[in-house]
Amino acid sequence: MFVPPFGPFEPPVGLLAQQTDDYQIRRQRMVDQQLRLRGIEAPAVLAAMAKVPRHRFVPPPLARQAYEDRPLPIGYNQTISQPFIVAYMSEAARITPGAKVLEIGTGSGYQAAVLAEMAAKIYTIEIVPELARQAERTLRDLGYRNVRVRSGDGYQGWPQHAPFDAIVVTAAPERIPQPLIDQLAVHGRLIVPVGTQSEDQRMTVLTRTPGGIIEQKTFPVRFVPLTREKPKEYQPYR
Ligand code: SAH
């Protein structure tokens, strides 16, 4: 009987295991050096960031850079935010285990996964349908069952599931969309980078108290703009 010199292709198990360890080490280093040292303290945030495999949310050729201190391109002119920014927004949202959270700007799905580790249910909206589909697939493959992804304009929020205990917006509007403020629960927090595309965006934290809305502007940031779906009546005649 003819025995082929090489068997069918098998993945190099040892190498894969080694690579997994390697990503874990990079991830822990990211948590210690980029997050803890810069003042992120919430144990739930640090634990989530130490757990979620960020390298699975970036294009495969960029996987080795996934734990570096910067945003990375994810296609369609969009980026996955820098790890510190994801951690900051997650912490500022003061998420509790029972919380229902809305995210606007799913992108890669990474921020949604981090939130999913900390909260009960995540609703997330992405305006680029291809990104929404890809994020949904990544989240499903990783076993996140408490995230619902929808493709559409997040400006209007997701009224069917309101009110939300926290709303995290990961694209910058020039002004805070009123529908998002309206969908915030009492004691809920809205974290949003606000400003034009030039130099003046600020991370903004808005809290709904029983007495009204409190707005705090924090440090300068640079996010992609919150784009708007053109209302149907303005579409060109065909
Ligand atoms: N949170 C993402 C990063 C988002 S980048 C992550 O963890 O990877 C900002 C995203 O917001 C982009 O994917 C962009 O397409 C999306 N976006 C911009 N305007 C939007 C809108 N009006 N509604 C929903 N998503 C929007």
CSV table of C-alpha atoms and ligand atoms in Angstrom, one decimal:
chain,number,residue,atom,x,y,z
A,1,MET,CA,0.0,0.0,0.0
A,2,PHE,CA,1.2,3.5,-0.9
A,3,VAL,CA,1.8,5.6,2.2
A,4,PRO,CA,2.1,9.3,1.4
A,5,PRO,CA,5.2,10.8,3.0
A,6,PHE,CA,3.1,13.5,4.7
A,7,GLY,CA,-0.4,13.1,6.3
A,8,PRO,CA,-3.2,15.6,5.7
A,9,PHE,CA,-2.5,19.1,7.0
A,10,GLU,CA,-2.9,19.4,10.7
A,11,PRO,CA,-2.7,22.7,12.5
A,12,PRO,CA,0.5,23.0,14.5
A,13,VAL,CA,-1.1,22.6,17.9
A,14,GLY,CA,1.9,23.6,19.9
A,15,LEU,CA,2.4,26.7,17.9
A,16,LEU,CA,-1.3,27.7,18.3
A,17,ALA,CA,-1.1,27.2,22.1
A,18,GLN,CA,2.1,29.3,22.2
A,19,GLN,CA,0.4,32.0,20.3
A,20,THR,CA,-2.6,32.1,22.6
A,21,ASP,CA,-0.3,32.4,25.6
A,22,ASP,CA,1.5,35.2,23.8
A,23,TYR,CA,-1.7,37.2,23.2
A,24,GLN,CA,-2.7,36.7,26.9
A,25,ILE,CA,0.7,38.1,28.0
A,26,ARG,CA,0.3,41.1,25.6
A,27,ARG,CA,-3.2,41.6,26.9
A,28,GLN,CA,-2.2,41.6,30.5
A,29,ARG,CA,0.7,44.0,29.7
A,30,MET,CA,-1.9,46.3,28.0
A,31,VAL,CA,-4.0,46.2,31.2
A,32,ASP,CA,-1.1,47.0,33.5
A,33,GLN,CA,0.7,49.6,31.4
A,34,GLN,CA,-2.0,51.4,29.3
A,35,LEU,CA,-4.9,51.2,31.7
A,36,ARG,CA,-3.9,50.7,35.4
A,37,LEU,CA,-1.0,53.2,35.2
A,38,ARG,CA,-3.3,55.8,33.6
A,39,GLY,CA,-5.8,55.6,36.4
A,40,ILE,CA,-8.4,53.0,35.2
A,41,GLU,CA,-9.5,51.4,38.5
A,42,ALA,CA,-12.8,49.6,38.2
A,43,PRO,CA,-12.1,45.9,38.7
A,44,ALA,CA,-14.9,44.9,36.3
A,45,VAL,CA,-13.4,47.0,33.5
A,46,LEU,CA,-9.8,45.7,34.1
A,47,ALA,CA,-11.1,42.1,34.2
A,48,ALA,CA,-13.1,42.6,31.0
A,49,MET,CA,-10.2,44.1,29.2
A,50,ALA,CA,-7.9,41.3,30.4
A,51,LYS,CA,-10.4,38.8,29.1
A,52,VAL,CA,-11.7,40.0,25.7
A,53,PRO,CA,-9.5,38.8,22.8
A,54,ARG,CA,-9.0,42.1,21.1
A,55,HIS,CA,-6.9,40.5,18.4
A,56,ARG,CA,-10.0,38.7,17.1
A,57,PHE,CA,-11.7,42.1,16.4
A,58,VAL,CA,-9.0,43.5,14.1
A,59,PRO,CA,-8.2,42.4,10.5
A,60,PRO,CA,-6.1,39.3,10.7
A,61,PRO,CA,-2.9,40.9,9.3
A,62,LEU,CA,-3.1,43.4,12.3
A,63,ALA,CA,-3.6,40.8,15.0
A,64,ARG,CA,-0.1,41.2,16.3
A,65,GLN,CA,-0.7,44.9,16.8
A,66,ALA,CA,-4.0,44.5,18.6
A,67,TYR,CA,-2.6,45.2,22.1
A,68,GLU,CA,-0.7,48.3,21.2
A,69,ASP,CA,-1.5,51.7,22.6
A,70,ARG,CA,-3.4,53.0,19.5
A,71,PRO,CA,-6.5,52.8,17.3
A,72,LEU,CA,-6.3,50.4,14.3
A,73,PRO,CA,-8.1,50.5,11.0
A,74,ILE,CA,-11.0,48.0,10.6
A,75,GLY,CA,-12.0,48.9,7.0
A,76,TYR,CA,-14.7,51.2,5.6
A,77,ASN,CA,-12.6,54.2,6.8
A,78,GLN,CA,-13.4,53.3,10.4
A,79,THR,CA,-11.2,52.4,13.4
A,80,ILE,CA,-11.3,50.3,16.6
A,81,SER,CA,-10.6,52.7,19.4
A,82,GLN,CA,-7.4,52.8,21.4
A,83,PRO,CA,-7.7,50.4,24.4
A,84,PHE,CA,-7.5,53.2,27.0
A,85,ILE,CA,-10.5,55.0,25.4
A,86,VAL,CA,-12.5,51.8,25.5
A,87,ALA,CA,-11.6,51.3,29.1
A,88,TYR,CA,-12.3,54.9,30.0
A,89,MET,CA,-15.8,54.9,28.4
A,90,SER,CA,-16.6,51.6,30.1
A,91,GLU,CA,-15.6,52.9,33.5
A,92,ALA,CA,-17.3,56.3,33.1
A,93,ALA,CA,-20.5,54.5,32.3
A,94,ARG,CA,-20.5,52.9,35.8
A,95,ILE,CA,-22.0,49.7,34.5
A,96,THR,CA,-23.5,47.2,37.0
A,97,PRO,CA,-24.0,43.5,36.3
A,98,GLY,CA,-27.8,44.0,35.7
A,99,ALA,CA,-27.4,46.9,33.4
A,100,LYS,CA,-29.0,47.3,30.0
A,101,VAL,CA,-26.6,49.2,27.7
A,102,LEU,CA,-26.9,50.9,24.3
A,103,GLU,CA,-23.9,51.4,22.1
A,104,ILE,CA,-23.9,53.6,19.0
A,105,GLY,CA,-21.1,52.7,16.6
A,106,THR,CA,-20.5,48.9,16.8
A,107,GLY,CA,-17.5,49.1,14.5
A,108,SER,CA,-15.5,45.9,15.1
A,109,GLY,CA,-17.7,44.9,18.1
A,110,TYR,CA,-14.9,45.1,20.5
A,111,GLN,CA,-16.3,47.8,22.8
A,112,ALA,CA,-19.6,45.8,22.8
A,113,ALA,CA,-17.8,42.7,23.9
A,114,VAL,CA,-16.1,44.6,26.8
A,115,LEU,CA,-19.5,45.9,27.9
A,116,ALA,CA,-21.0,42.5,27.5
A,117,GLU,CA,-18.6,41.1,30.1
A,118,MET,CA,-19.8,43.7,32.6
A,119,ALA,CA,-23.6,44.2,31.9
A,120,ALA,CA,-26.7,42.0,31.4
A,121,LYS,CA,-27.7,43.1,27.9
A,122,ILE,CA,-26.1,45.2,25.2
A,123,TYR,CA,-27.9,46.7,22.2
A,124,THR,CA,-25.5,48.1,19.6
A,125,ILE,CA,-26.2,50.0,16.3
A,126,GLU,CA,-23.8,50.3,13.3
A,127,ILE,CA,-24.5,52.4,10.3
A,128,VAL,CA,-22.2,50.4,7.9
A,129,PRO,CA,-24.1,47.2,7.2
A,130,GLU,CA,-20.9,45.2,6.3
A,131,LEU,CA,-19.3,46.2,9.7
A,132,ALA,CA,-22.5,45.3,11.5
A,133,ARG,CA,-22.6,41.8,9.9
A,134,GLN,CA,-18.9,41.2,10.6
A,135,ALA,CA,-19.2,42.3,14.2
A,136,GLU,CA,-22.2,40.1,14.7
A,137,ARG,CA,-20.3,37.2,13.4
A,138,THR,CA,-17.2,37.8,15.6
A,139,LEU,CA,-19.4,38.2,18.7
A,140,ARG,CA,-21.3,35.1,17.9
A,141,ASP,CA,-18.1,33.1,17.3
A,142,LEU,CA,-16.8,34.2,20.7
A,143,GLY,CA,-20.0,33.2,22.4
A,144,TYR,CA,-21.4,36.6,23.4
A,145,ARG,CA,-25.1,35.8,23.6
A,146,ASN,CA,-26.1,39.0,25.4
A,147,VAL,CA,-25.4,41.4,22.5
A,148,ARG,CA,-27.8,42.4,19.8
A,149,VAL,CA,-26.4,44.1,16.7
A,150,ARG,CA,-28.5,46.3,14.4
A,151,SER,CA,-27.6,48.0,11.2
A,152,GLY,CA,-28.9,51.5,10.9
A,153,ASP,CA,-28.5,55.1,12.0
A,154,GLY,CA,-27.9,55.2,15.8
A,155,TYR,CA,-28.9,58.9,16.1
A,156,GLN,CA,-32.5,57.9,17.0
A,157,GLY,CA,-31.3,55.3,19.6
A,158,TRP,CA,-33.3,52.1,20.0
A,159,PRO,CA,-36.6,53.3,21.6
A,160,GLN,CA,-38.1,49.8,21.8
A,161,HIS,CA,-35.6,48.8,24.4
A,162,ALA,CA,-35.3,52.1,26.3
A,163,PRO,CA,-34.7,53.2,28.9
A,164,PHE,CA,-31.0,52.3,29.1
A,165,ASP,CA,-28.8,52.4,32.2
A,166,ALA,CA,-25.9,53.5,30.1
A,167,ILE,CA,-25.4,54.7,26.5
A,168,VAL,CA,-21.9,54.7,25.0
A,169,VAL,CA,-21.4,56.6,21.7
A,170,THR,CA,-18.2,55.7,19.9
A,171,ALA,CA,-18.5,58.2,17.0
A,172,ALA,CA,-18.6,62.0,17.5
A,173,PRO,CA,-21.8,64.1,17.0
A,174,GLU,CA,-21.5,67.9,16.9
A,175,ARG,CA,-24.2,68.0,19.5
A,176,ILE,CA,-25.6,65.3,21.7
A,177,PRO,CA,-28.6,63.7,20.0
A,178,GLN,CA,-31.7,64.5,22.0
A,179,PRO,CA,-33.3,61.0,21.3
A,180,LEU,CA,-30.3,59.4,23.2
A,181,ILE,CA,-30.8,61.8,26.2
A,182,ASP,CA,-34.5,60.9,26.2
A,183,GLN,CA,-33.7,57.1,26.3
A,184,LEU,CA,-31.5,57.4,29.4
A,185,ALA,CA,-32.9,55.9,32.6
A,186,VAL,CA,-32.9,58.0,35.8
A,187,HIS,CA,-29.3,57.7,37.2
A,188,GLY,CA,-28.3,56.5,33.8
A,189,ARG,CA,-25.1,57.8,32.1
A,190,LEU,CA,-24.4,58.8,28.5
A,191,ILE,CA,-20.7,58.8,27.4
A,192,VAL,CA,-20.1,60.6,24.2
A,193,PRO,CA,-17.3,62.4,22.3
A,194,VAL,CA,-18.8,65.7,21.3
A,195,GLY,CA,-17.5,68.2,18.8
A,196,THR,CA,-16.7,68.9,15.1
A,197,GLN,CA,-14.1,67.0,13.2
A,198,SER,CA,-11.5,69.7,13.8
A,199,GLU,CA,-9.6,70.0,17.1
A,200,ASP,CA,-12.4,70.5,19.6
A,201,GLN,CA,-13.9,67.1,20.4
A,202,ARG,CA,-14.3,66.5,24.1
A,203,MET,CA,-15.3,63.3,25.9
A,204,THR,CA,-18.5,64.2,27.6
A,205,VAL,CA,-20.3,62.5,30.4
A,206,LEU,CA,-24.0,63.2,30.9
A,207,THR,CA,-25.9,61.9,33.9
A,208,ARG,CA,-29.7,61.9,34.3
A,209,THR,CA,-30.5,62.6,38.0
A,210,PRO,CA,-34.0,62.8,39.4
A,211,GLY,CA,-33.5,66.6,39.4
A,212,GLY,CA,-32.3,66.9,35.8
A,213,ILE,CA,-29.4,66.4,33.5
A,214,ILE,CA,-25.8,67.0,34.6
A,215,GLU,CA,-23.1,67.4,31.9
A,216,GLN,CA,-19.4,67.1,32.4
A,217,LYS,CA,-16.8,67.8,29.7
A,218,THR,CA,-13.5,65.9,30.1
A,219,PHE,CA,-10.4,65.5,28.0
A,220,PRO,CA,-10.0,66.2,24.3
A,221,VAL,CA,-10.4,63.2,21.9
A,222,ARG,CA,-10.5,62.4,18.3
A,223,PHE,CA,-13.3,60.1,17.0
A,224,VAL,CA,-14.7,59.5,13.5
A,225,PRO,CA,-17.9,61.6,13.0
A,226,LEU,CA,-21.3,60.3,13.8
A,227,THR,CA,-22.7,60.2,10.2
A,228,ARG,CA,-26.4,60.5,9.4
A,229,GLU,CA,-28.5,58.4,7.2
A,230,LYS,CA,-30.2,60.8,4.7
A,231,PRO,CA,-33.9,61.0,5.3
A,232,LYS,CA,-35.7,59.2,2.5
A,233,GLU,CA,-37.3,62.4,1.2
A,234,TYR,CA,-33.9,63.9,0.4
A,235,GLN,CA,-32.6,61.0,-1.7
A,236,PRO,CA,-32.0,61.9,-5.3
A,237,TYR,CA,-34.6,61.2,-7.9
A,238,ARG,CA,-34.0,58.0,-9.9
B,1,SAH,N1,-16.9,50.8,19.1
B,1,SAH,C1,-16.1,50.4,17.9
B,1,SAH,C2,-15.3,51.6,17.3
B,1,SAH,C3,-16.2,52.4,16.6
B,1,SAH,S1,-15.6,53.5,15.3
B,1,SAH,C4,-15.2,49.3,18.2
B,1,SAH,O1,-15.1,48.9,19.4
B,1,SAH,O2,-14.6,48.8,17.3
B,1,SAH,C5,-17.2,54.3,15.1
B,1,SAH,C6,-18.2,53.5,14.4
B,1,SAH,O3,-19.4,54.3,14.4
B,1,SAH,C7,-17.9,53.2,12.9
B,1,SAH,O4,-18.0,51.9,12.7
B,1,SAH,C8,-19.0,54.0,12.2
B,1,SAH,O5,-19.4,53.4,11.0
B,1,SAH,C9,-20.1,54.1,13.2
B,1,SAH,N2,-21.1,55.1,13.0
B,1,SAH,C10,-20.9,56.4,12.6
B,1,SAH,N3,-22.1,57.1,12.5
B,1,SAH,C11,-23.0,56.2,13.0
B,1,SAH,C12,-24.4,56.3,13.2
B,1,SAH,N4,-25.1,57.4,13.0
B,1,SAH,N5,-25.1,55.2,13.7
B,1,SAH,C13,-24.4,54.1,14.0
B,1,SAH,N6,-23.1,53.9,13.8
B,1,SAH,C14,-22.4,55.0,13.3
